[in-house]
C-alpha positions as a Python dict, from the first residue, in 0.01 Angstrom:
ca = {
    (1, 'M'): (0, 0, 0),
    (2, 'Q'): (34, -3, -364),
    (3, 'I'): (-386, -4, -375),
    (4, 'I'): (-380, 396, -259),
    (5, 'S'): (-37, 412, -472),
    (6, 'L'): (-201, 325, -792),
    (7, 'I'): (-505, 527, -691),
    (8, 'G'): (-255, 855, -690),
    (9, 'I'): (-167, 778, -1015),
    (10, 'L'): (-536, 783, -1111),
    (11, 'L'): (-560, 1093, -940),
    (12, 'G'): (-200, 1196, -1058),
    (13, 'V'): (-317, 1139, -1465),
    (14, 'F'): (-667, 1270, -1435),
    (15, 'T'): (-576, 1577, -1269),
    (16, 'F'): (-297, 1603, -1550),
    (17, 'V'): (-589, 1580, -1793),
    (18, 'I'): (-855, 1863, -1693),
    (19, 'M'): (-572, 2057, -1580),
    (20, 'L'): (-453, 2046, -1979),
    (21, 'T'): (-756, 2048, -2140),
    (22, 'K'): (-801, 2316, -1950),
    (23, 'R'): (-556, 2496, -2109),
    (24, 'F'): (-247, 2488, -1796),
    (25, 'N'): (74, 2562, -1883),
    (26, 'L'): (192, 2214, -1925),
    (27, 'V'): (478, 2276, -1632),
    (28, 'L'): (164, 2332, -1365),
    (29, 'A'): (52, 2056, -1519),
    (30, 'G'): (312, 1814, -1488),
    (31, 'C'): (419, 1918, -1121),
    (32, 'A'): (39, 1943, -987),
    (33, 'A'): (2, 1554, -1114),
    (34, 'S'): (379, 1469, -927),
    (35, 'L'): (281, 1586, -597),
    (36, 'V'): (-87, 1391, -607),
    (37, 'M'): (143, 1104, -665),
    (38, 'I'): (386, 1182, -444),
    (39, 'F'): (126, 1287, -112),
    (40, 'L'): (-107, 941, -204),
    (41, 'S'): (270, 758, -259),
    (42, 'G'): (299, 587, 86),
    (43, 'Q'): (684, 715, 56),
    (44, 'P'): (871, 1009, 248),
    (45, 'I'): (750, 1265, 24),
    (46, 'L'): (1028, 1521, 13),
    (47, 'P'): (1322, 1217, -126),
    (48, 'L'): (1011, 1198, -414),
    (49, 'I'): (1097, 1494, -497),
    (50, 'T'): (1439, 1574, -439),
    (51, 'D'): (1575, 1268, -603),
    (52, 'T'): (1349, 1127, -791),
    (53, 'W'): (1144, 1369, -969),
    (54, 'A'): (1373, 1673, -980),
    (55, 'T'): (1666, 1386, -1117),
    (56, 'G'): (1393, 1245, -1359),
    (57, 'L'): (1354, 1650, -1426),
    (58, 'G'): (1776, 1711, -1492),
    (59, 'N'): (1799, 1436, -1705),
    (60, 'W'): (1580, 1457, -1913),
    (61, 'M'): (1751, 1845, -1998),
    (62, 'K'): (2053, 1675, -1990),
    (63, 'S'): (2006, 1558, -2250),
    (64, 'N'): (1777, 1718, -2492),
    (65, 'F'): (1743, 2108, -2354),
    (66, 'L'): (2029, 2142, -2666),
    (67, 'I'): (1846, 1938, -2919),
    (68, 'F'): (1513, 2107, -2830),
    (69, 'A'): (1680, 2473, -2838),
    (70, 'L'): (1856, 2435, -3180),
    (71, 'A'): (1596, 2315, -3359),
    (72, 'A'): (1407, 2578, -3217),
    (73, 'I'): (1644, 2855, -3380),
    (74, 'F'): (1642, 2617, -3646),
    (75, 'G'): (1319, 2690, -3722),
    (76, 'R'): (1313, 3053, -3658),
    (77, 'L'): (1557, 3071, -3975),
    (78, 'M'): (1338, 2847, -4188),
    (79, 'M'): (1089, 3112, -4086),
    (80, 'D'): (1178, 3469, -4120),
    (81, 'G'): (1409, 3339, -4319),
    (82, 'G'): (1166, 3290, -4588),
    (83, 'A'): (1253, 2881, -4601),
    (84, 'A'): (879, 2764, -4443),
    (85, 'K'): (697, 3018, -4699),
    (86, 'R'): (904, 2887, -5030),
    (87, 'I'): (832, 2504, -4943),
    (88, 'A'): (504, 2590, -4817),
    (89, 'I'): (390, 2764, -5143),
    (90, 'A'): (553, 2518, -5329),
    (91, 'V'): (360, 2231, -5196),
    (92, 'Y'): (-35, 2406, -5258),
    (93, 'K'): (129, 2473, -5556),
    (94, 'V'): (83, 2070, -5654),
    (95, 'C'): (-181, 2028, -5415),
    (96, 'S'): (-397, 2280, -5597),
    (97, 'R'): (-385, 2103, -5980),
    (98, 'S'): (-644, 1931, -5952),
    (99, 'E'): (-990, 2043, -5957),
    (100, 'K'): (-1204, 1762, -5944),
    (101, 'N'): (-1101, 1698, -5570),
    (102, 'A'): (-995, 2062, -5482),
    (103, 'K'): (-1155, 1977, -5144),
    (104, 'F'): (-913, 1658, -5088),
    (105, 'Y'): (-618, 1788, -5226),
    (106, 'S'): (-656, 2135, -5095),
    (107, 'C'): (-676, 1908, -4692),
    (108, 'L'): (-334, 1741, -4825),
    (109, 'F'): (-138, 2092, -4790),
    (110, 'V'): (-140, 2061, -4410),
    (111, 'P'): (12, 1750, -4372),
    (112, 'I'): (222, 1724, -4645),
    (113, 'M'): (369, 2069, -4485),
    (114, 'Y'): (368, 1961, -4127),
    (115, 'C'): (541, 1610, -4247),
    (116, 'I'): (824, 1784, -4409),
    (117, 'L'): (920, 2010, -4090),
    (118, 'T'): (902, 1799, -3768),
    (119, 'Y'): (1103, 1567, -4044),
    (120, 'A'): (1394, 1829, -4010),
    (121, 'G'): (1292, 1817, -3645),
    (122, 'V'): (1094, 2150, -3580),
    (123, 'S'): (805, 2181, -3277),
    (124, 'G'): (446, 2076, -3371),
    (125, 'F'): (455, 2445, -3185),
    (126, 'V'): (665, 2619, -3460),
    (127, 'C'): (493, 2470, -3744),
    (128, 'V'): (141, 2601, -3622),
    (129, 'Y'): (290, 2923, -3658),
    (130, 'T'): (471, 2886, -4022),
    (131, 'V'): (164, 2697, -4203),
    (132, 'V'): (-158, 2821, -4046),
    (133, 'G'): (-144, 3140, -4230),
    (134, 'I'): (-109, 2976, -4609),
    (135, 'A'): (-346, 2700, -4450),
    (136, 'Y'): (-602, 2967, -4405),
    (137, 'Y'): (-623, 3084, -4761),
    (138, 'V'): (-600, 2716, -4882),
    (139, 'F'): (-923, 2623, -4689),
    (140, 'K'): (-1128, 2910, -4723),
    (141, 'K'): (-1050, 2969, -5097),
    (142, 'N'): (-1177, 2582, -5188),
    (143, 'D'): (-1474, 2585, -4854),
    (144, 'V'): (-1256, 2290, -4684),
    (145, 'P'): (-1415, 2258, -4335),
    (146, 'W'): (-1144, 2474, -4098),
    (147, 'W'): (-1165, 2178, -3853),
    (148, 'L'): (-928, 1966, -4083),
    (149, 'Y'): (-651, 2174, -4037),
    (150, 'C'): (-548, 2002, -3727),
    (151, 'S'): (-504, 1655, -3991),
    (152, 'G'): (-147, 1847, -3954),
    (153, 'G'): (-44, 1832, -3611),
    (154, 'S'): (-173, 1487, -3566),
    (155, 'T'): (87, 1389, -3899),
    (156, 'S'): (347, 1450, -3652),
    (157, 'M'): (265, 1089, -3554),
    (158, 'T'): (431, 911, -3914),
    (159, 'T'): (769, 1135, -3869),
    (160, 'Y'): (778, 906, -3502),
    (161, 'F'): (779, 622, -3731),
    (162, 'L'): (987, 719, -4051),
    (163, 'A'): (1365, 619, -3966),
    (164, 'G'): (1599, 938, -3995),
    (165, 'S'): (1353, 1190, -3811),
    (166, 'L'): (1548, 1431, -3633),
    (167, 'Q'): (1213, 1459, -3350),
    (168, 'A'): (1348, 1450, -3062),
    (169, 'A'): (1147, 1121, -2930),
    (170, 'N'): (1333, 939, -3221),
    (171, 'I'): (1699, 1050, -3073),
    (172, 'S'): (1588, 956, -2724),
    (173, 'A'): (1545, 579, -2839),
    (174, 'A'): (1830, 626, -2969),
    (175, 'Q'): (2008, 716, -2708),
    (176, 'I'): (1851, 402, -2513),
    (177, 'C'): (1899, 182, -2798),
    (178, 'G'): (2230, 204, -2861),
    (179, 'T'): (2161, 289, -3198),
    (180, 'T'): (2137, 566, -3502),
    (181, 'V'): (1831, 757, -3576),
    (182, 'T'): (1838, 623, -3889),
    (183, 'A'): (1740, 241, -3700),
    (184, 'G'): (1529, -20, -3839),
    (185, 'M'): (1498, 185, -4163),
    (186, 'G'): (1328, -82, -4395),
    (187, 'M'): (1047, -153, -4072),
    (188, 'S'): (1013, 253, -4057),
    (189, 'I'): (892, 266, -4411),
    (190, 'I'): (595, -49, -4427),
    (191, 'M'): (451, 152, -4092),
    (192, 'F'): (510, 521, -4268),
    (193, 'V'): (332, 415, -4543),
    (194, 'V'): (58, 219, -4362),
    (195, 'I'): (-77, 531, -4183),
    (196, 'W'): (-1, 751, -4459),
    (197, 'A'): (-262, 540, -4618),
    (198, 'W'): (-490, 526, -4351),
    (199, 'E'): (-448, 893, -4357),
    (200, 'L'): (-570, 964, -4660),
    (201, 'F'): (-851, 758, -4658),
    (202, 'Y'): (-933, 984, -4359),
    (203, 'L'): (-919, 1265, -4482),
    (204, 'K'): (-1071, 1154, -4822),
    (205, 'W'): (-1367, 1038, -4653),
    (206, 'M'): (-1392, 1301, -4390),
    (207, 'C'): (-1411, 1571, -4711),
    (208, 'D'): (-1675, 1340, -4922),
    (209, 'R'): (-1916, 1372, -4588),
    (210, 'A'): (-1848, 1712, -4576),
    (211, 'T'): (-1947, 1812, -4933),
    (212, 'K'): (-2213, 1559, -4868),
    (213, 'R'): (-2341, 1731, -4536),
    (214, 'G'): (-2328, 2067, -4678),
    (215, 'E'): (-2092, 2158, -4418),
    (216, 'H'): (-1837, 2480, -4516),
    (217, 'F'): (-1534, 2637, -4414),
    (218, 'M'): (-1706, 2917, -4223),
    (219, 'D'): (-1883, 2694, -3980),
    (220, 'T'): (-1626, 2681, -3792),
    (221, 'G'): (-1310, 2895, -3920),
    (222, 'A'): (-1553, 3182, -3870),
    (223, 'E'): (-1393, 3294, -3503),
    (224, 'Y'): (-1061, 3276, -3804),
    (225, 'D'): (-1169, 3446, -4060),
    (226, 'A'): (-1266, 3722, -3783),
    (227, 'A'): (-946, 3816, -3707),
    (228, 'A'): (-741, 3674, -3927),
    (229, 'E'): (-519, 3904, -4183),
    (230, 'E'): (-508, 3859, -4583),
    (231, 'T'): (-241, 3615, -4631),
    (232, 'D'): (0, 3703, -4904),
    (233, 'M'): (89, 3480, -5200),
    (234, 'N'): (304, 3670, -5341),
    (235, 'D'): (715, 3467, -5333),
    (236, 'E'): (885, 3757, -5423),
    (237, 'G'): (1218, 3848, -5266),
    (238, 'L'): (1195, 3475, -5118),
    (239, 'P'): (1461, 3214, -5168),
    (240, 'G'): (1443, 2995, -5476),
    (241, 'L'): (1287, 2618, -5351),
    (242, 'I'): (1630, 2464, -5361),
    (243, 'R'): (1799, 2731, -5164),
    (244, 'A'): (1505, 2673, -4940),
    (245, 'L'): (1537, 2326, -4844),
    (246, 'I'): (1915, 2270, -4860),
    (247, 'P'): (2006, 2345, -4565),
    (248, 'M'): (1714, 2087, -4405),
    (249, 'V'): (1792, 1857, -4581),
    (250, 'A'): (2226, 1859, -4562),
    (251, 'M'): (2087, 1865, -4170),
    (252, 'I'): (1842, 1546, -4193),
    (253, 'L'): (2170, 1351, -4443),
    (254, 'W'): (2476, 1456, -4181),
    (255, 'A'): (2270, 1325, -3889),
    (256, 'A'): (2153, 985, -4107),
    (257, 'L'): (2512, 879, -4249),
    (258, 'I'): (2770, 1093, -4001),
    (259, 'D'): (2887, 979, -3740),
    (260, 'T'): (2857, 1254, -3484),
    (261, 'P'): (2595, 1322, -3197),
    (262, 'V'): (2234, 1561, -3363),
    (263, 'I'): (2334, 1809, -3248),
    (264, 'V'): (2611, 1895, -3465),
    (265, 'A'): (2324, 1806, -3725),
    (266, 'E'): (2148, 2074, -3602),
    (267, 'A'): (2412, 2310, -3547),
    (268, 'V'): (2525, 2217, -3932),
    (269, 'G'): (2156, 2302, -4077),
    (270, 'I'): (2155, 2675, -3830),
    (271, 'I'): (2532, 2797, -4005),
    (272, 'L'): (2363, 2674, -4388),
    (273, 'A'): (2051, 2837, -4318),
    (274, 'I'): (2180, 3226, -4219),
    (275, 'I'): (2434, 3144, -4488),
    (276, 'F'): (2170, 3027, -4755),
    (277, 'Y'): (1896, 3247, -4630),
    (278, 'W'): (2071, 3596, -4556),
    (279, 'D'): (1942, 3863, -4823),
    (280, 'N'): (1618, 3775, -4593),
    (281, 'L'): (1777, 3771, -4247),
    (282, 'K'): (2025, 4047, -4321),
    (283, 'G'): (2032, 4259, -4018),
    (284, 'K'): (1756, 4053, -3791),
    (285, 'V'): (2002, 3724, -3699),
    (286, 'K'): (2018, 3807, -3355),
    (287, 'D'): (1664, 3854, -3313),
    (288, 'S'): (1558, 3519, -3490),
    (289, 'L'): (1817, 3364, -3334),
    (290, 'S'): (1726, 3531, -3023),
    (291, 'S'): (1356, 3429, -3065),
    (292, 'G'): (1410, 3076, -3144),
    (293, 'L'): (1549, 3026, -2867),
    (294, 'I'): (1334, 3202, -2587),
    (295, 'S'): (1040, 3021, -2752),
    (296, 'C'): (1210, 2656, -2693),
    (297, 'F'): (1196, 2719, -2309),
    (298, 'N'): (820, 2637, -2187),
    (299, 'P'): (750, 2354, -2418),
    (300, 'T'): (1070, 2198, -2340),
    (301, 'L'): (1067, 2229, -1977),
    (302, 'G'): (706, 2138, -2043),
    (303, 'V'): (853, 1828, -2151),
    (304, 'A'): (1067, 1771, -1898),
    (305, 'C'): (813, 1810, -1629),
    (306, 'A'): (596, 1525, -1766),
    (307, 'T'): (909, 1299, -1843),
    (308, 'A'): (928, 1417, -1447),
    (309, 'M'): (609, 1280, -1362),
    (310, 'G'): (623, 977, -1554),
    (311, 'T'): (984, 863, -1367),
    (312, 'V'): (789, 937, -1044),
    (313, 'I'): (480, 665, -1191),
    (314, 'A'): (743, 396, -1258),
    (315, 'A'): (864, 500, -816),
    (316, 'V'): (574, 413, -686),
    (317, 'P'): (431, 101, -520),
    (318, 'G'): (143, 147, -786),
    (319, 'Y'): (307, 96, -1069),
    (320, 'N'): (445, -268, -948),
    (321, 'I'): (52, -322, -1044),
    (322, 'I'): (55, -240, -1351),
    (323, 'S'): (378, -328, -1454),
    (324, 'D'): (250, -705, -1334),
    (325, 'M'): (-40, -682, -1577),
    (326, 'V'): (106, -550, -1857),
    (327, 'G'): (419, -846, -1778),
    (328, 'G'): (107, -1102, -1809),
    (329, 'L'): (86, -1082, -2201),
    (330, 'G'): (429, -1138, -2244),
    (331, 'L'): (791, -955, -2298),
    (332, 'L'): (676, -849, -2662),
    (333, 'G'): (336, -726, -2615),
    (334, 'G'): (402, -632, -2209),
    (335, 'G'): (675, -428, -2343),
    (336, 'C'): (456, -210, -2649),
    (337, 'A'): (106, -227, -2391),
    (338, 'L'): (314, -14, -2099),
    (339, 'L'): (434, 244, -2360),
    (340, 'V'): (122, 284, -2465),
    (341, 'L'): (-58, 272, -2184),
    (342, 'M'): (175, 567, -2087),
    (343, 'G'): (157, 766, -2349),
    (344, 'L'): (-180, 830, -2264),
    (345, 'F'): (-79, 925, -1923),
    (346, 'V'): (185, 1156, -1994),
    (347, 'G'): (112, 1301, -2356),
    (348, 'S'): (445, 1307, -2486),
    (349, 'A'): (644, 1088, -2685),
    (350, 'P'): (976, 1240, -2554),
    (351, 'S'): (857, 1207, -2180),
    (352, 'L'): (741, 863, -2288),
    (353, 'V'): (1034, 724, -2474),
    (354, 'S'): (1253, 863, -2218),
    (355, 'A'): (1070, 769, -1868),
    (356, 'F'): (982, 443, -2040),
    (357, 'G'): (1219, 345, -2277),
    (358, 'P'): (1432, 200, -2086),
    (359, 'T'): (1182, -105, -1997),
    (360, 'A'): (1054, -122, -2303),
    (361, 'F'): (1395, -183, -2441),
    (362, 'E'): (1520, -428, -2169),
    (363, 'M'): (1174, -646, -2222),
    (364, 'F'): (1237, -650, -2614),
    (365, 'T'): (1563, -723, -2666),
    (366, 'Q'): (1475, -1022, -2379),
    (367, 'Y'): (1277, -1127, -2590),
    (368, 'G'): (1504, -1165, -2878),
    (369, 'L'): (1468, -855, -3088),
    (370, 'S'): (1794, -666, -3244),
    (371, 'N'): (1878, -366, -3076),
    (372, 'E'): (1733, -178, -3437),
    (373, 'I'): (1374, -334, -3447),
    (374, 'S'): (1322, -276, -3069),
    (375, 'H'): (1422, 90, -3141),
    (376, 'R'): (1121, 74, -3433),
    (377, 'L'): (953, -108, -3211),
    (378, 'I'): (923, 206, -2932),
    (379, 'M'): (880, 488, -3175),
    (380, 'N'): (591, 278, -3287),
    (381, 'C'): (439, 272, -2978),
    (382, 'C'): (432, 631, -2907),
    (383, 'L'): (61, 618, -3108),
    (384, 'T'): (-133, 751, -2799),
    (385, 'C'): (94, 1026, -2735),
    (386, 'L'): (-146, 1271, -2884),
    (387, 'P'): (-430, 1311, -2659),
    (388, 'P'): (-683, 1479, -2599),
    (389, 'H'): (-477, 1640, -2374),
    (390, 'C'): (-187, 1665, -2529),
    (391, 'P'): (-4, 2039, -2531),
    (392, 'G'): (11, 2035, -2845),
    (393, 'V'): (-322, 1994, -2940),
    (394, 'A'): (-423, 2242, -2658),
    (395, 'N'): (-144, 2456, -2919),
    (396, 'A'): (-270, 2410, -3260),
    (397, 'T'): (-700, 2390, -3143),
    (398, 'S'): (-608, 2758, -2969),
    (399, 'V'): (-379, 2929, -3201),
    (400, 'A'): (-646, 2778, -3555),
    (401, 'K'): (-981, 2897, -3303),
    (402, 'V'): (-1092, 2520, -3446),
    (403, 'P'): (-1309, 2410, -3178),
    (404, 'F'): (-1155, 2133, -2922),
    (405, 'L'): (-1308, 1889, -2920),
    (406, 'K'): (-1348, 1947, -3338),
    (407, 'G'): (-979, 1964, -3289),
    (408, 'A'): (-871, 1675, -3064),
    (409, 'S'): (-1125, 1388, -3248),
    (410, 'V'): (-913, 1470, -3603),
    (411, 'Y'): (-609, 1391, -3345),
    (412, 'M'): (-695, 1048, -3218),
    (413, 'W'): (-917, 906, -3544),
    (414, 'I'): (-542, 993, -3712),
    (415, 'S'): (-332, 894, -3509),
    (416, 'W'): (-446, 607, -3247),
    (417, 'V'): (-623, 457, -3550),
    (418, 'G'): (-329, 533, -3816),
    (419, 'G'): (-98, 431, -3572),
    (420, 'G'): (-248, 156, -3379),
    (421, 'L'): (-288, -42, -3749),
    (422, 'A'): (61, 23, -3786),
    (423, 'L'): (188, -123, -3507),
    (424, 'A'): (-62, -430, -3576),
    (425, 'V'): (135, -433, -3906),
    (426, 'S'): (431, -456, -3722),
    (427, 'L'): (409, -643, -3493),
    (428, 'I'): (268, -918, -3714),
    (429, 'L'): (582, -936, -3959),
    (430, 'I'): (749, -903, -3607),
    (431, 'K'): (565, -1221, -3522),
    (432, 'L'): (602, -1399, -3884),
    (433, 'G'): (1004, -1348, -3848),
    (434, 'V'): (1042, -1062, -4116),
    (435, 'F'): (1192, -783, -3828),
    (436, 'V'): (1349, -957, -3584),
}
């Protein structure tokens, strides 16, 4: 029975991967994969659907819907209020100062913007629309291969590692571990430095290789170029840089320093955004609030379905084989292996943390780690949550019209290799007793 159920898990994951790479909706893919696992589990079908699957979906929505909704609204206010564009222009001006390494510094524009926005909890689904227009202008001007635009989405991985991030996965980890979003700050800074060091090396390597091969922007950017409108780099009418940053910084500091639910910090950020961006939002606040809220429904429900799929995996008999395998690696190694493996399956950090974070947390604390270091280690283990079937990969490559395999390779090189290096460093430091 366990073997058949394990086959069901693998077939379900295969269904999930194929449907997402074929760009099916995440909700449909998650539901179909769950049904495959349920039908081959050898257990009563209806209870697995109505109790296990539905409970997993409902619990995730109950804990995270407001977090996603308020973050989406805040991101929309930043876009409509001109703050996102102001920050993007400021980052572009910094990145364009060097003529000697123009391609490399231009390439840095996208990951820096994603890092800023995702740290504040703005979804990658929103970031792509905020960044892609100016990235097009920057990349084309400096003849940077357009497929390297995907370095932005993969950089959201770095904010998984950095304490204080308002990403849903970090918030979920705090709820599971009984900590705050700033838990394990020292360890998180080291991990952040490691993965950024790798990303800088990778991007410089790719830019230099592209130059040697004679690779140009239009080689992979022709499709986007044909449909793109000319990017307006005029900053007239935009809020000043300080005004643009204040609501975002205030929201992050509130979440980090004041002992209230994160949704309170997000609500404060929304109120401040309306106040500080009022000149650009006047007359369209209602539309911005509505658009932001509506934009969160599909991604939120999709992640909830992926979480419910994880709940099904953990409930069917085949999971016992997986559990025994990772358990043989010990409490520390087994907890890490469980998260890394399941991250490949579910392709979503919030889903991974919600479905398997409690098990990993129990293993880490039994090993002797504090709640704070366990929290940060859980986030470190999200390194495999950006596989080719991740909805974020499909969204970014679709919007930017980047060849899918080219874009997916960037995600894997940055998140898997960089994240793997960061995890290896964290485990070495734990073994040496630096972090416990």
